[in-house]
Amino acid sequence: MITGSDFYHVMTAMVPLYVAMILAYGSVRWWRIFTPDQCSGINRFVALFAVPLLSFHFISSNNPFNMNLRFLAADSLQKLFILLALALWSHLSRRGSLDWSITLFSLATLPNTLVMGIPLLRGMYGPYSGDLMVQIVVLQCIIWYTLMLFLFEYRAARTLISNQFPGAAAASIVSIQVDPDVVSLDGSRQPLETEAEVGSDGKLRVTVRRSSASRSDVFKPAAWLSPRPSNLTNAEIYSLQSSRNPTPRGSSFNHADLYSITAGLGGGGRGSNFGSADVYGLSASLGPTPRQSNYEEDNKLPRFPYGGGGTAGNYPAPNPGMFSPKSGRGSAGKRANGQAGKRGGEDVGGGGRRDLHMFVWSSSASPVSDVFGHNNDLPTGATHDKADQNHSKEGDHQLERDEFSFRNRRAENVEAGSGDAMPPTSVMTRLILMMVWRKLIRNPNTYSSLIGITWSLVSFRWNIEMPAIIAKSISILSDAGLGMAMFSLGLFMALQPRIIACGNSIATFAMAVRFLTGPAVMAAASLVIGLKGDLLRVAIVQAALPQGIVPFVFAKEYSLHPDILSTAVIFGMLIALPITLVYYILLGI
């Protein structure tokens, strides 16, 4: 039976966390203490130092030789149950979708254990439950977040190949090389380009690299040009600075600057046919897809730019004939917008018949679309154009009508009878593992988790204590890590234009998956393993924690339902305390 003293201990553990979050929210929304740039600096400090050191502190102080294997088995079994069900649904159902499978797996299985779970469960069931949460954190950082990266990169690779190499052409790919500076196949951070080389054996050898001719590179020098009035009429050019702000401002360079900028980037001047009619105005920036432009690169390689869309999976579909190994050397390709392009990169020496094709793509979250004002991660206190507001409202209604659907939209756009050929499994596996490895080695939480568990194995095995000077250097930041993490979450909430960003029906569905489906499957998995008493209660309550922040970061980076995960994090945090208290009271009866 839950007593008043038990309830007080829970509130003592949780209220300070919400105080930090509310203070951060009010500092941006009500008191205007922090600007968005300052919030970005705080969030970066939390991501690079506070949270990794907090994770290291908990993991390194946990005895790995006393881990409760049955509890960990129940947690793993819950995730495997849901993963298997989603995999079967994705492959067997006509409504099955890889995109929704990834999102639903995040919602149902990855709670905010580090920041919310440890203090909450310690307040409910004592210090031992906090140690169980640390063990869950270890598995999350090492196994489940890595699995999420694998799924996201698999989705990006499959979308890339199915759109860039349609029909049976993808089956001819024998190798895919990725330049070292490319850290994701999604192209959401910067446009990418591919070079497909057709060898004498008819096989394709593909190279992926960062695009050297993206629009973001063309506009980048505007960030440091001295501002002056523009002589462009009915047009607004967004510099790199304004790409993070949806409010249009006066252009910092005029039409004559375009030649000097493009000449400076290319190392030499050339005649430009980029007319003032091709500069996107405010009305054009509101549309999801830019109109055709007569701007062409001064090279012979056909390029296929993509100017934004609904999701990161909508890559441009090139002409299938360009990838056919049987195509003649003299055949000409077509540009994606209908303009004629020349076949380039051919071996005209007669020694070997190898064709070279290049394609450029990017997602709606890339700098190409950011330049034209599609970033909404700003507080409502910022100035918005009325057209932007109307467009946002229309987008909400469209989201309610279309987005809340489990349709496989990629399959709907594929012509009937066309196959979805993929490269050999070994090629795909090697490609995805390489991209996941590049992500992991750039993530400070990877190092904090691995170093923390390594130190815990050494220290508890041979009873070695950490030197005091190192322990205190870590604790001075890790002690503030929990409060800073909640403060950063409050800043994130304040910077969002709406708490419920995905529509009421989708938010209700997401909350049901988070707070009902996850705990229900965890209860079933725990009973299968044989958990009883407080272990069973801890397992169910930790499954009802609010949505984890790391899955939202992945969703934002890969442009996969970020509005749903954002709502799950923000709105879920607001209703998590009463929901977990209800579970705590019901399980204690």
XYZ file of C-alpha atoms in Angstrom, residues 193-481:
289
model
C 26.408 13.123 -55.144
C 27.114 9.707 -56.616
C 29.355 8.589 -59.421
C 28.309 5.313 -61.031
C 31.020 3.705 -63.117
C 29.995 0.949 -65.503
C 32.880 -1.469 -65.943
C 33.686 -3.695 -68.889
C 31.885 -6.536 -67.122
C 28.636 -4.537 -67.044
C 28.757 -4.099 -63.260
C 28.265 -0.809 -61.422
C 30.804 0.624 -59.009
C 29.324 3.529 -57.086
C 31.092 6.304 -55.195
C 29.220 8.593 -52.797
C 30.650 11.972 -51.855
C 29.560 15.396 -50.706
C 28.197 17.597 -53.435
C 30.579 20.290 -54.640
C 27.887 22.275 -56.428
C 24.995 22.552 -53.977
C 22.983 25.728 -53.724
C 24.016 26.082 -50.095
C 27.613 26.506 -51.207
C 26.574 29.203 -53.640
C 24.855 31.232 -50.937
C 27.331 30.536 -48.140
C 29.585 33.610 -48.740
C 26.576 35.837 -48.056
C 27.120 35.212 -44.332
C 30.186 37.388 -44.286
C 29.371 39.983 -46.925
C 28.709 43.453 -45.594
C 24.947 44.077 -45.638
C 23.558 46.667 -48.005
C 20.165 47.274 -49.666
C 19.335 44.865 -52.442
C 18.388 45.967 -55.936
C 16.356 42.808 -56.492
C 12.625 43.396 -56.752
C 10.019 40.889 -55.577
C 12.774 38.542 -54.467
C 14.503 37.650 -51.251
C 17.777 35.801 -51.039
C 18.307 33.987 -47.753
C 21.854 33.870 -46.495
C 23.261 31.177 -44.236
C 22.383 33.290 -41.235
C 18.728 33.632 -42.210
C 18.451 29.949 -43.132
C 17.968 29.276 -39.432
C 15.327 31.974 -39.132
C 12.046 31.789 -41.015
C 11.724 35.559 -41.089
C 12.766 37.070 -44.456
C 15.167 39.930 -44.386
C 16.797 42.185 -46.910
C 19.314 40.446 -49.091
C 22.944 41.165 -48.275
C 24.042 41.066 -51.904
C 22.582 41.964 -55.260
C 22.360 40.286 -58.640
C 25.862 41.346 -59.562
C 27.234 39.472 -56.556
C 26.106 36.141 -57.921
C 28.804 36.119 -60.564
C 31.584 36.992 -58.142
C 30.421 34.439 -55.602
C 30.149 31.553 -58.038
C 33.432 32.565 -59.587
C 35.083 32.648 -56.176
C 33.842 29.181 -55.378
C 34.912 27.678 -58.616
C 38.330 29.228 -58.663
C 37.695 31.049 -61.915
C 35.000 33.165 -63.492
C 32.616 31.956 -66.129
C 29.564 33.338 -67.806
C 26.476 32.694 -65.718
C 22.971 32.181 -67.102
C 21.433 32.375 -63.636
C 18.840 35.057 -64.156
C 16.987 37.139 -61.632
C 13.876 35.174 -62.491
C 15.534 32.124 -61.003
C 16.009 33.692 -57.605
C 13.356 32.252 -55.324
C 11.011 34.843 -53.919
C 9.088 34.623 -50.707
C 6.168 32.897 -52.358
C 8.444 30.380 -54.004
C 10.163 29.603 -50.726
C 6.838 28.562 -49.265
C 6.297 25.794 -51.786
C 7.673 22.352 -51.063
C 9.324 22.012 -54.470
C 11.246 24.731 -56.317
C 10.320 25.357 -59.919
C 12.580 24.578 -62.816
C 15.614 26.724 -63.296
C 17.744 27.362 -66.353
C 20.830 27.273 -64.199
C 23.198 24.534 -65.370
C 26.565 23.407 -64.104
C 29.482 24.040 -66.411
C 30.418 20.392 -66.718
C 29.423 17.426 -68.774
C 28.105 15.228 -66.033
C 24.324 15.011 -65.782
C 23.198 16.154 -62.328
C 19.874 15.581 -60.667
C 19.239 18.154 -57.923
C 16.470 17.732 -55.424
C 14.938 20.800 -53.895
C 12.955 19.571 -50.899
C 9.900 17.547 -50.229
C 7.905 15.817 -47.609
C 10.403 13.309 -46.305
C 14.015 12.462 -46.594
C 13.135 9.370 -48.569
C 12.014 11.274 -51.684
C 15.150 11.227 -53.785
C 14.966 12.162 -57.450
C 14.407 9.257 -59.762
C 16.845 9.377 -62.666
C 16.211 8.065 -66.122
C 16.409 4.247 -65.881
C 18.078 4.105 -69.257
C 21.134 5.911 -67.968
C 21.973 3.009 -65.692
C 21.386 0.273 -68.192
C 24.679 -1.525 -68.931
C 23.411 -2.169 -72.439
C 22.977 1.453 -73.357
C 25.169 2.762 -76.078
C 27.974 5.170 -75.449
C 26.459 7.807 -77.657
C 23.051 7.908 -76.044
C 22.119 11.153 -74.366
C 20.461 11.400 -70.953
C 17.709 13.668 -69.744
C 17.906 15.977 -66.774
C 15.344 15.480 -64.047
C 13.583 18.727 -64.955
C 13.294 17.850 -68.603
C 16.319 19.699 -69.918
C 18.721 17.835 -72.100
C 22.040 16.835 -70.618
C 25.190 15.391 -72.125
C 26.689 12.031 -71.259
C 29.949 12.656 -69.489
C 32.926 10.813 -68.157
C 33.093 8.236 -70.957
C 36.254 6.420 -71.867
C 36.750 7.631 -75.404
C 40.142 6.111 -75.735
C 38.735 2.751 -76.735
C 40.608 0.859 -74.055
C 37.662 0.010 -71.829
C 33.976 0.745 -72.096
C 33.233 2.469 -68.816
C 30.595 5.153 -68.402
C 30.587 7.607 -65.506
C 27.363 9.118 -64.247
C 26.888 11.622 -61.428
C 23.782 12.453 -59.465
C 23.081 14.990 -56.749
C 20.423 14.670 -54.072
C 19.449 16.162 -50.743
C 16.540 16.015 -48.326
C 14.161 18.691 -47.121
C 16.252 19.021 -43.953
C 19.390 19.839 -45.862
C 20.973 23.279 -46.182
C 19.443 23.525 -49.642
C 15.976 23.762 -48.173
C 17.167 25.613 -45.068
C 18.427 28.408 -47.292
C 14.903 28.983 -48.446
C 13.389 29.178 -45.018
C 11.976 25.759 -44.132
C 13.300 25.686 -40.577
C 10.662 26.033 -37.861
C 12.710 25.336 -34.751
C 12.363 28.815 -33.321
C 10.307 30.286 -30.490
C 6.937 31.755 -31.192
C 8.316 35.100 -30.060
C 10.217 35.349 -33.335
C 8.619 37.292 -36.162
C 6.844 35.170 -38.743
C 5.476 36.242 -42.072
C 1.713 35.848 -42.435
C 2.237 33.669 -45.442
C 4.459 31.391 -43.365
C 1.722 31.127 -40.735
C -0.923 30.301 -43.308
C 1.343 27.738 -44.878
C 1.959 26.197 -41.452
C -1.764 25.918 -40.790
C -2.319 24.297 -44.167
C 0.495 21.897 -43.383
C -1.174 20.927 -40.105
C -4.417 20.081 -41.866
C -2.556 18.161 -44.526
C -0.705 16.268 -41.797
C -3.975 15.325 -40.134
C -5.399 14.062 -43.419
C -2.453 12.268 -44.973
C 0.408 11.729 -42.595
C -1.508 9.613 -40.086
C -1.460 6.633 -42.409
C 0.527 3.439 -42.510
C 0.720 3.424 -46.279
C 3.988 2.557 -47.923
C 4.165 5.708 -50.021
C 7.326 4.668 -51.769
C 5.621 1.529 -53.025
C 2.625 3.529 -54.225
C 4.849 5.632 -56.433
C 6.530 2.646 -58.047
C 5.046 1.661 -61.377
C 3.206 -1.616 -61.535
C 5.400 -4.495 -62.572
C 8.679 -2.808 -61.670
C 10.917 -4.723 -59.303
C 12.730 -3.422 -56.256
C 16.122 -4.919 -56.936
C 18.821 -4.398 -54.326
C 22.590 -4.905 -54.375
C 23.972 -8.136 -52.901
C 23.527 -8.538 -49.154
C 27.262 -8.336 -48.550
C 27.457 -4.952 -50.299
C 24.525 -3.532 -48.337
C 25.765 -4.899 -45.007
C 29.256 -3.523 -45.492
C 27.875 -0.133 -46.510
C 25.518 0.168 -43.523
C 28.053 -1.036 -40.969
C 30.576 1.479 -42.275
C 28.107 4.368 -41.930
C 27.002 3.244 -38.452
C 30.638 3.066 -37.362
C 31.236 6.605 -38.591
C 28.251 7.798 -36.573
C 29.330 6.011 -33.409
C 32.896 7.292 -33.402
C 31.571 10.865 -33.612
C 29.184 10.445 -30.677
C 30.632 11.360 -27.245
C 28.092 9.100 -25.525
C 29.686 6.127 -27.254
C 33.030 6.865 -25.600
C 31.493 7.645 -22.207
C 29.576 4.357 -22.195
C 32.483 2.189 -23.355
C 35.020 3.853 -21.056
C 32.563 3.726 -18.158
C 31.830 0.013 -18.480
C 35.527 -0.745 -19.030
C 36.474 1.120 -15.861
C 33.709 -0.557 -13.885
C 34.941 -3.993 -14.972
C 38.487 -3.149 -13.918
C 37.661 -1.346 -10.675
C 35.171 -3.900 -9.319
C 37.278 -6.854 -10.424
C 40.502 -5.738 -8.741
C 39.090 -3.176 -6.254
C 40.878 -0.231 -7.866
C 39.634 3.219 -6.947
C 39.694 6.116 -9.348
C 42.251 8.806 -8.422
C 40.586 11.579 -6.458
C 41.762 14.319 -8.798
C 40.086 12.579 -11.758
C 36.963 11.612 -9.815
C 36.372 15.167 -8.613
C 37.034 16.621 -12.066
C 34.327 14.368 -13.460
C 31.876 14.813 -10.587
C 31.954 18.621 -10.768
C 30.282 18.374 -14.184
C 28.369 15.122 -13.797
C 26.678 16.386 -10.632
C 25.210 19.223 -12.693
C 24.461 16.939 -15.624
